[in-house]
Amino acid sequence: MKILLLGLNYAPELIGTGPYTAGLVEALAERGHEVRAVVGQPYYPEWRPRPGHRGWSREDLGSVRICRVPHFIPARPSGAMRLLHQFSFALAAAPILLSEAMFWRPDRVIAIAPSLMAAPLALLAARLCGASAWLHLQDFEFEAAVATGLVSKNRGTAKLLGAVERWILRGFGRVSTISPAMCRRLAEKGVLRERVAEHRNWGDLAEVSPLARPSLFRQKFGITTTHVALYSGALGRKQGLDLIIKAARCLTHRDDITFVIRGNGPYRAELEAMAAGLHNVRFFDLQPREQLSELLGLATVHLLPQIAGAADLVLPGKLANMLASGRPVIATAAKGTGIFDEIEGCGLAVEPGDAVALGRAIERLCDDPALSQGLGEAARRRAERRWHRETILGHFAFAIEAAHESGDRALAAESPRQ
């Protein structure tokens, strides 16, 4: 088939949506399809243009063509700036996407959200060439923007954003997303259940494996404490990362625990200011992808904070590799949420916003090596069952192949859950 894909984020971005979009494109190409992807220039999570990637560019890799378009990248991504950021991507992508639709005439058009604002372009492209339209939702951007305070929480704004979101979602023949909780939310928003499928993100199980020895990053980072509480990922507001700093402040009496925050993003400077004077908090930049297993193996325990309002708006992709590392996870998630369900039996959950409870959970796992080891082994098994890259991408690619061209009424095979 000819498959046209629209997505803001793409490799060489190391984290976020980019690696998963690139993985899907590669999986489709490996199955013999021609894929043309219209994507943005790499900027995440630093929110800075990547050197060597400016303006319009095209790269042909076998049966894959990557068309990059320029777009506005705000230094401080507030709500208004993010809207401008996404609008500029949609504006720059429009002529290429619509031209491909009219002259290349793809069989499938796939939109990856974010950016949901650009998704109507994919609908228009599909209608121009008679192709099926598929939307894959990585998070509920509009709700997350309200929940994190990026846009006003007044009822009128939330209502308007909700109406726009529902209009976009209902226009696609198929809408997939990355967790059972998010699938239920799609149904609540009026998407017909037969049009909804779960195709979750994956972990690098071949690249990330449990370390049976001390991580090389202990020496590289100069860490001498027995235990490390690790957060690794984007440093943004929706993660609720200030809770880690508060928990570290609660545990300053422990000289055997170091909090390591590894990542980049617009919120890092504020976090560093919050942690000023704390001897038990260290910050480091993102490390090369090939060192991911060593980095994650540094942890005694992984930290997965989320603000309360965002628990079912996204399933953080970083969780897959945390589990794959064979270390227990502590998440800030209320019972009944998707994240709580994902870590149950292989980690601990505490109420969002409760720094004292987070500190106590960290102490519990550091002081009980048998519990920590048991949960870590269960985490690895969970990753192997639910987050295997080849299995997930194979199911996703098959589902795209199986969907009917007229109306997308076929039920696509969902990723297996055990």
Short mmCIF file of C-alpha atoms in Angstrom, two decimals:
data_model
loop_
_atom_site.label_atom_id
_atom_site.label_comp_id
_atom_site.label_asym_id
_atom_site.label_seq_id
_atom_site.Cartn_x
_atom_site.Cartn_y
_atom_site.Cartn_z
CA MET A 1 0.00 0.00 0.00
CA LYS A 2 0.83 3.67 -0.19
CA ILE A 3 0.63 5.18 3.29
CA LEU A 4 0.79 8.92 4.01
CA LEU A 5 1.54 9.89 7.62
CA LEU A 6 1.36 13.27 9.35
CA GLY A 7 3.10 13.74 12.68
CA LEU A 8 4.81 16.64 14.40
CA ASN A 9 7.47 14.62 16.24
CA TYR A 10 9.89 12.13 14.69
CA ALA A 11 13.37 10.69 15.11
CA PRO A 12 16.12 11.73 15.87
CA GLU A 13 14.16 12.92 18.93
CA LEU A 14 15.13 10.50 21.69
CA ILE A 15 12.01 10.64 23.85
CA GLY A 16 8.35 11.57 23.57
CA THR A 17 6.24 10.69 20.53
CA GLY A 18 9.06 10.85 17.98
CA PRO A 19 10.61 7.38 18.46
CA TYR A 20 7.19 5.68 18.32
CA THR A 21 6.14 7.42 15.11
CA ALA A 22 9.47 6.54 13.52
CA GLY A 23 9.09 2.94 14.71
CA LEU A 24 5.66 2.62 13.10
CA VAL A 25 6.94 4.01 9.79
CA GLU A 26 9.85 1.57 9.83
CA ALA A 27 7.55 -1.36 10.64
CA LEU A 28 5.21 -0.52 7.76
CA ALA A 29 8.15 -0.22 5.37
CA GLU A 30 9.53 -3.58 6.51
CA ARG A 31 6.18 -5.13 5.54
CA GLY A 32 6.58 -3.86 1.97
CA HIS A 33 4.54 -0.65 2.05
CA GLU A 34 5.56 2.70 0.62
CA VAL A 35 5.43 5.35 3.34
CA ARG A 36 5.70 9.10 3.07
CA ALA A 37 5.84 10.96 6.37
CA VAL A 38 5.32 14.70 6.73
CA VAL A 39 6.92 15.67 10.04
CA GLY A 40 8.34 18.64 11.93
CA GLN A 41 11.93 19.52 12.63
CA PRO A 42 13.38 17.89 15.76
CA TYR A 43 13.19 20.06 18.86
CA TYR A 44 11.89 17.94 21.78
CA PRO A 45 12.38 17.85 24.75
CA GLU A 46 14.74 20.85 24.76
CA TRP A 47 12.26 23.06 22.85
CA ARG A 48 15.17 24.28 20.75
CA PRO A 49 15.88 23.72 17.03
CA ARG A 50 18.26 20.83 16.51
CA PRO A 51 21.46 21.80 14.63
CA GLY A 52 21.36 20.71 11.01
CA HIS A 53 17.56 20.63 10.83
CA ARG A 54 16.14 23.89 9.53
CA GLY A 55 13.72 24.73 6.76
CA TRP A 56 12.13 22.24 4.40
CA SER A 57 14.01 19.01 3.69
CA ARG A 58 13.42 15.59 2.17
CA GLU A 59 15.13 12.29 2.87
CA ASP A 60 14.52 9.06 0.96
CA LEU A 61 15.35 5.83 2.82
CA GLY A 62 14.33 2.91 0.65
CA SER A 63 10.53 2.86 0.52
CA VAL A 64 10.27 5.66 3.11
CA ARG A 65 10.30 9.36 2.32
CA ILE A 66 10.61 11.81 5.21
CA CYS A 67 9.51 15.37 4.43
CA ARG A 68 10.39 17.83 7.19
CA VAL A 69 8.77 21.23 7.49
CA PRO A 70 9.83 24.25 9.54
CA HIS A 71 7.67 25.51 12.39
CA PHE A 72 7.72 27.92 15.28
CA ILE A 73 9.47 26.57 18.41
CA PRO A 74 8.79 28.63 21.54
CA ALA A 75 11.57 28.92 24.10
CA ARG A 76 8.92 28.88 26.86
CA PRO A 77 5.99 26.72 25.70
CA SER A 78 3.04 28.36 27.44
CA GLY A 79 -0.50 27.60 26.33
CA ALA A 80 -0.66 30.38 23.73
CA MET A 81 2.84 29.60 22.47
CA ARG A 82 2.01 25.91 22.08
CA LEU A 83 -1.07 26.79 20.01
CA LEU A 84 1.07 28.97 17.76
CA HIS A 85 3.67 26.19 17.60
CA GLN A 86 1.11 23.63 16.44
CA PHE A 87 -0.66 26.03 14.09
CA SER A 88 2.65 26.86 12.37
CA PHE A 89 3.32 23.14 11.86
CA ALA A 90 -0.13 22.61 10.34
CA LEU A 91 0.34 25.62 8.05
CA ALA A 92 3.76 24.46 6.84
CA ALA A 93 2.68 20.83 6.40
CA ALA A 94 -0.52 21.63 4.46
CA PRO A 95 0.89 22.14 0.94
CA ILE A 96 3.07 19.02 1.08
CA LEU A 97 0.39 16.78 2.60
CA LEU A 98 -2.34 17.91 0.21
CA SER A 99 -0.02 17.67 -2.79
CA GLU A 100 0.88 14.09 -1.85
CA ALA A 101 -2.81 13.29 -1.49
CA MET A 102 -3.72 14.63 -4.92
CA PHE A 103 -0.77 13.40 -6.96
CA TRP A 104 0.68 10.38 -5.09
CA ARG A 105 -2.80 9.15 -4.06
CA PRO A 106 -2.16 7.08 -0.94
CA ASP A 107 -4.38 4.21 0.23
CA ARG A 108 -4.17 5.20 3.90
CA VAL A 109 -3.70 8.55 5.62
CA ILE A 110 -2.57 8.42 9.26
CA ALA A 111 -2.40 11.36 11.66
CA ILE A 112 -0.42 11.17 14.88
CA ALA A 113 -1.55 13.42 17.74
CA PRO A 114 0.16 15.50 18.87
CA SER A 115 -0.51 17.53 16.90
CA LEU A 116 -4.31 17.25 17.09
CA MET A 117 -4.58 20.73 15.59
CA ALA A 118 -3.04 19.40 12.36
CA ALA A 119 -5.27 16.30 12.26
CA PRO A 120 -8.04 17.93 10.14
CA LEU A 121 -5.42 18.22 7.38
CA ALA A 122 -5.16 14.42 7.34
CA LEU A 123 -8.94 14.19 7.04
CA LEU A 124 -8.93 16.58 4.10
CA ALA A 125 -6.06 14.71 2.45
CA ALA A 126 -7.90 11.40 2.82
CA ARG A 127 -11.05 12.81 1.25
CA LEU A 128 -9.12 14.30 -1.67
CA CYS A 129 -7.77 10.89 -2.68
CA GLY A 130 -10.50 8.56 -1.35
CA ALA A 131 -8.21 6.99 1.24
CA SER A 132 -9.13 5.80 4.73
CA ALA A 133 -8.28 8.14 7.60
CA TRP A 134 -6.74 6.89 10.85
CA LEU A 135 -5.93 8.95 13.94
CA HIS A 136 -3.47 7.65 16.55
CA LEU A 137 -3.74 9.58 19.80
CA GLN A 138 -0.70 9.73 22.07
CA ASP A 139 -2.38 12.00 24.60
CA PHE A 140 -5.45 14.16 25.08
CA GLU A 141 -3.70 17.44 24.38
CA PHE A 142 -6.60 19.79 25.00
CA GLU A 143 -7.58 18.23 28.33
CA ALA A 144 -3.95 18.06 29.42
CA ALA A 145 -3.52 21.75 28.60
CA VAL A 146 -6.46 22.61 30.88
CA ALA A 147 -5.37 20.18 33.63
CA THR A 148 -1.84 21.58 33.76
CA GLY A 149 -2.92 25.20 33.63
CA LEU A 150 -1.41 25.87 30.20
CA VAL A 151 -4.79 27.29 29.14
CA SER A 152 -7.55 28.84 31.19
CA LYS A 153 -9.64 26.48 33.29
CA ASN A 154 -12.82 28.52 32.87
CA ARG A 155 -15.83 26.54 31.72
CA GLY A 156 -16.18 28.34 28.40
CA THR A 157 -12.63 27.56 27.27
CA ALA A 158 -12.87 23.92 28.33
CA LYS A 159 -16.22 23.56 26.56
CA LEU A 160 -14.90 25.07 23.33
CA LEU A 161 -11.79 22.88 23.32
CA GLY A 162 -13.90 19.81 24.06
CA ALA A 163 -16.23 20.55 21.16
CA VAL A 164 -13.32 21.00 18.75
CA GLU A 165 -11.72 17.79 19.99
CA ARG A 166 -14.92 15.77 19.57
CA TRP A 167 -15.41 17.12 16.05
CA ILE A 168 -11.89 16.04 15.07
CA LEU A 169 -12.13 12.61 16.71
CA ARG A 170 -15.45 11.75 15.11
CA GLY A 171 -14.18 12.56 11.64
CA PHE A 172 -11.78 9.61 11.50
CA GLY A 173 -12.78 6.12 10.47
CA ARG A 174 -10.43 4.64 13.04
CA VAL A 175 -9.07 6.16 16.24
CA SER A 176 -6.43 4.30 18.21
CA THR A 177 -4.65 5.18 21.41
CA ILE A 178 -2.15 3.73 23.85
CA SER A 179 -3.98 2.44 26.94
CA PRO A 180 -7.30 0.87 27.98
CA ALA A 181 -8.18 3.95 30.07
CA MET A 182 -7.62 6.22 27.08
CA CYS A 183 -9.75 3.92 24.90
CA ARG A 184 -12.59 4.27 27.41
CA ARG A 185 -12.15 8.02 27.34
CA LEU A 186 -12.50 8.04 23.56
CA ALA A 187 -15.80 6.21 23.88
CA GLU A 188 -16.93 8.78 26.46
CA LYS A 189 -16.14 11.50 23.93
CA GLY A 190 -18.53 9.95 21.43
CA VAL A 191 -16.20 7.86 19.26
CA LEU A 192 -18.01 4.65 18.33
CA ARG A 193 -16.50 1.71 20.20
CA GLU A 194 -16.06 -0.31 17.02
CA ARG A 195 -13.82 2.43 15.69
CA VAL A 196 -11.54 2.46 18.75
CA ALA A 197 -8.44 0.28 19.17
CA GLU A 198 -5.56 0.08 21.61
CA HIS A 199 -2.06 0.12 20.12
CA ARG A 200 0.27 0.99 22.92
CA ASN A 201 3.81 2.29 22.83
CA TRP A 202 6.64 -0.18 23.19
CA GLY A 203 9.83 -0.63 25.14
CA ASP A 204 13.33 -1.41 23.89
CA LEU A 205 13.40 -4.85 25.51
CA ALA A 206 16.35 -5.92 23.36
CA GLU A 207 18.32 -2.81 24.37
CA VAL A 208 17.16 -2.49 28.00
CA SER A 209 17.78 -5.41 30.33
CA PRO A 210 18.23 -5.74 34.11
CA LEU A 211 21.78 -5.10 35.28
CA ALA A 212 23.29 -7.66 37.66
CA ARG A 213 26.17 -5.30 38.49
CA PRO A 214 26.48 -1.62 39.43
CA SER A 215 25.72 0.75 36.56
CA LEU A 216 28.68 2.44 34.87
CA PHE A 217 26.87 5.73 35.45
CA ARG A 218 27.65 5.51 39.16
CA GLN A 219 31.25 6.33 38.39
CA LYS A 220 30.42 8.67 35.50
CA PHE A 221 28.02 10.73 37.63
CA GLY A 222 30.10 10.43 40.81
CA ILE A 223 27.30 8.81 42.84
CA THR A 224 28.45 7.13 46.04
CA THR A 225 25.16 6.53 47.88
CA THR A 226 23.76 3.02 48.15
CA HIS A 227 20.43 3.93 46.54
CA VAL A 228 19.25 6.06 43.62
CA ALA A 229 15.70 7.32 43.08
CA LEU A 230 15.68 8.05 39.35
CA TYR A 231 13.47 10.14 37.09
CA SER A 232 14.46 10.01 33.43
CA GLY A 233 12.51 11.83 30.74
CA ALA A 234 11.12 15.15 29.61
CA LEU A 235 11.07 17.95 32.16
CA GLY A 236 7.66 19.57 31.67
CA ARG A 237 4.82 20.74 33.86
CA LYS A 238 2.36 17.88 33.35
CA GLN A 239 4.77 15.43 34.98
CA GLY A 240 4.41 17.12 38.37
CA LEU A 241 8.18 16.96 38.91
CA ASP A 242 8.18 19.47 41.75
CA LEU A 243 6.92 16.55 43.88
CA ILE A 244 10.31 14.84 43.49
CA ILE A 245 12.05 17.90 44.91
CA LYS A 246 9.61 18.00 47.83
CA ALA A 247 10.16 14.29 48.52
CA ALA A 248 13.92 14.81 48.43
CA ARG A 249 13.55 17.60 50.98
CA CYS A 250 11.63 15.17 53.21
CA LEU A 251 14.53 12.70 53.00
CA THR A 252 17.50 14.95 53.60
CA HIS A 253 18.16 12.97 56.78
CA ARG A 254 18.98 9.91 54.63
CA ASP A 255 22.61 9.92 53.55
CA ASP A 256 22.16 6.73 51.50
CA ILE A 257 19.70 8.01 48.85
CA THR A 258 20.45 10.26 45.86
CA PHE A 259 17.66 11.68 43.70
CA VAL A 260 18.76 11.76 40.06
CA ILE A 261 16.72 13.80 37.58
CA ARG A 262 17.94 13.13 34.08
CA GLY A 263 16.41 15.04 31.21
CA ASN A 264 15.93 18.32 29.43
CA GLY A 265 13.05 20.67 28.94
CA PRO A 266 11.67 24.13 29.62
CA TYR A 267 10.92 23.35 33.28
CA ARG A 268 14.46 22.29 34.21
CA ALA A 269 15.69 25.72 35.34
CA GLU A 270 12.73 26.06 37.73
CA LEU A 271 13.35 22.58 39.13
CA GLU A 272 17.01 23.34 39.68
CA ALA A 273 16.04 26.52 41.51
CA MET A 274 13.64 24.53 43.72
CA ALA A 275 16.42 22.04 44.52
CA ALA A 276 18.98 24.71 45.41
CA GLY A 277 20.70 23.75 48.66
CA LEU A 278 19.57 20.11 48.60
CA HIS A 279 22.63 17.85 48.75
CA ASN A 280 20.63 14.78 47.70
CA VAL A 281 19.40 15.98 44.28
CA ARG A 282 21.47 15.78 41.07
CA PHE A 283 20.54 16.86 37.54
CA PHE A 284 21.96 15.40 34.33
CA ASP A 285 21.27 15.78 30.60
CA LEU A 286 19.74 13.14 28.39
CA GLN A 287 22.28 10.45 27.50
CA PRO A 288 22.77 8.67 24.14
CA ARG A 289 20.12 6.07 23.33
CA GLU A 290 22.67 3.25 23.26
CA GLN A 291 23.43 3.89 26.94
CA LEU A 292 19.78 3.62 28.02
CA SER A 293 20.14 0.24 29.73
CA GLU A 294 23.10 1.44 31.82
CA LEU A 295 21.27 4.62 32.73
CA LEU A 296 18.04 2.90 33.82
CA GLY A 297 20.06 0.27 35.68
CA LEU A 298 21.37 3.07 37.89
CA ALA A 299 18.03 3.16 39.70
CA THR A 300 17.14 1.43 42.91
CA VAL A 301 13.66 2.70 42.17
CA HIS A 302 12.14 4.60 39.24
CA LEU A 303 9.92 7.62 39.86
CA LEU A 304 6.88 8.29 37.67
CA PRO A 305 5.12 11.43 38.91
CA GLN A 306 1.99 12.81 37.23
CA ILE A 307 -0.35 15.57 38.29
CA ALA A 308 -3.74 14.31 39.45
CA GLY A 309 -5.73 15.64 36.50
CA ALA A 310 -3.52 13.99 33.87
CA ALA A 311 -3.61 10.36 35.10
CA ASP A 312 -5.76 9.03 32.26
CA LEU A 313 -4.87 11.63 29.62
CA VAL A 314 -1.62 9.90 28.69
CA LEU A 315 0.29 6.68 29.41
CA PRO A 316 3.95 7.76 29.61
CA GLY A 317 6.06 5.80 27.15
CA LYS A 318 8.99 5.98 29.55
CA LEU A 319 7.17 3.45 31.75
CA ALA A 320 7.92 0.64 29.29
CA ASN A 321 11.68 1.01 29.62
CA MET A 322 11.45 1.53 33.39
CA LEU A 323 9.74 -1.85 33.68
CA ALA A 324 12.15 -3.45 31.21
CA SER A 325 15.09 -2.43 33.42
CA GLY A 326 13.86 -4.80 36.14
CA ARG A 327 13.56 -2.10 38.77
CA PRO A 328 10.38 -1.25 40.74
CA VAL A 329 8.41 1.88 39.88
CA ILE A 330 6.74 4.36 42.21
CA ALA A 331 3.95 6.26 40.45
CA THR A 332 1.75 9.05 41.72
CA ALA A 333 -1.56 7.62 40.62
CA ALA A 334 -4.94 7.15 42.27
CA LYS A 335 -6.49 3.70 42.40
CA GLY A 336 -8.57 2.97 39.32
CA THR A 337 -6.49 5.07 36.94
CA GLY A 338 -4.66 3.58 33.99
CA ILE A 339 -1.20 4.20 35.41
CA PHE A 340 -2.18 2.55 38.72
CA ASP A 341 -3.30 -0.55 36.80
CA GLU A 342 -0.08 -0.64 34.78
CA ILE A 343 2.24 -0.70 37.80
CA GLU A 344 0.12 -2.78 40.17
CA GLY A 345 2.15 -5.81 41.23
CA CYS A 346 5.47 -4.40 39.98
CA GLY A 347 5.68 -1.14 41.88
CA LEU A 348 3.98 1.13 44.39
CA ALA A 349 1.40 3.87 43.88
CA VAL A 350 0.94 6.94 46.05
CA GLU A 351 -1.63 9.71 45.86
CA PRO A 352 -0.71 12.52 43.45
CA GLY A 353 0.65 15.58 45.21
CA ASP A 354 1.61 13.76 48.42
CA ALA A 355 5.37 14.30 48.81
CA VAL A 356 5.47 12.65 52.24
CA ALA A 357 3.87 9.49 50.89
CA LEU A 358 6.28 9.48 47.96
CA GLY A 359 9.23 9.77 50.35
CA ARG A 360 7.93 6.93 52.50
CA ALA A 361 7.46 4.69 49.45
CA ILE A 362 11.05 5.38 48.37
CA GLU A 363 12.31 4.53 51.86
CA ARG A 364 10.24 1.36 51.95
CA LEU A 365 11.79 0.01 48.75
CA CYS A 366 15.31 1.08 49.68
CA ASP A 367 15.01 -0.57 53.11
CA ASP A 368 13.37 -3.80 51.91
CA PRO A 369 15.63 -5.35 49.25
CA ALA A 370 13.53 -8.51 49.01
CA LEU A 371 10.39 -6.49 48.19
CA SER A 372 12.32 -4.32 45.76
CA GLN A 373 13.81 -7.32 43.98
CA GLY A 374 10.46 -9.11 43.75
CA LEU A 375 8.71 -6.08 42.29
CA GLY A 376 11.62 -5.50 39.90
CA GLU A 377 11.44 -9.05 38.57
CA ALA A 378 7.69 -8.69 38.14
CA ALA A 379 8.32 -5.40 36.29
CA ARG A 380 10.52 -7.13 33.74
CA ARG A 381 7.93 -9.87 33.20
CA ARG A 382 5.24 -7.21 32.76
CA ALA A 383 7.35 -5.45 30.13
CA GLU A 384 7.89 -8.69 28.23
CA ARG A 385 4.14 -9.44 28.20
CA ARG A 386 2.73 -6.01 27.44
CA TRP A 387 5.43 -3.82 25.90
CA HIS A 388 7.34 -5.97 23.39
CA ARG A 389 8.33 -3.80 20.42
CA GLU A 390 8.04 -6.29 17.57
CA THR A 391 4.72 -7.68 18.78
CA ILE A 392 3.13 -4.26 19.27
CA LEU A 393 4.34 -2.84 15.96
CA GLY A 394 3.35 -6.02 14.15
CA HIS A 395 -0.22 -5.80 15.48
CA PHE A 396 -0.42 -2.10 14.68
CA ALA A 397 0.82 -2.56 11.11
CA PHE A 398 -1.56 -5.48 10.58
CA ALA A 399 -4.47 -3.40 11.85
CA ILE A 400 -3.68 -0.65 9.36
CA GLU A 401 -3.53 -3.21 6.57
CA ALA A 402 -6.79 -4.86 7.65
CA ALA A 403 -8.93 -1.72 7.91
CA HIS A 404 -11.47 -1.42 5.09
CA GLU A 405 -10.85 1.35 2.59
CA SER A 406 -14.53 2.33 2.54
CA GLY A 407 -15.48 3.61 5.97
CA ASP A 408 -12.83 1.74 7.99
CA ARG A 409 -15.52 -0.49 9.49
CA ALA A 410 -13.28 -3.49 10.08
CA LEU A 411 -12.16 -4.14 13.63
CA ALA A 412 -8.40 -4.08 13.69
CA ALA A 413 -6.53 -6.58 15.81
CA GLU A 414 -5.61 -5.03 19.15
CA SER A 415 -2.35 -5.49 20.97
CA PRO A 416 -2.65 -8.51 23.28
CA ARG A 417 -3.01 -7.87 27.02
CA GLN A 418 -2.21 -10.43 29.68
#
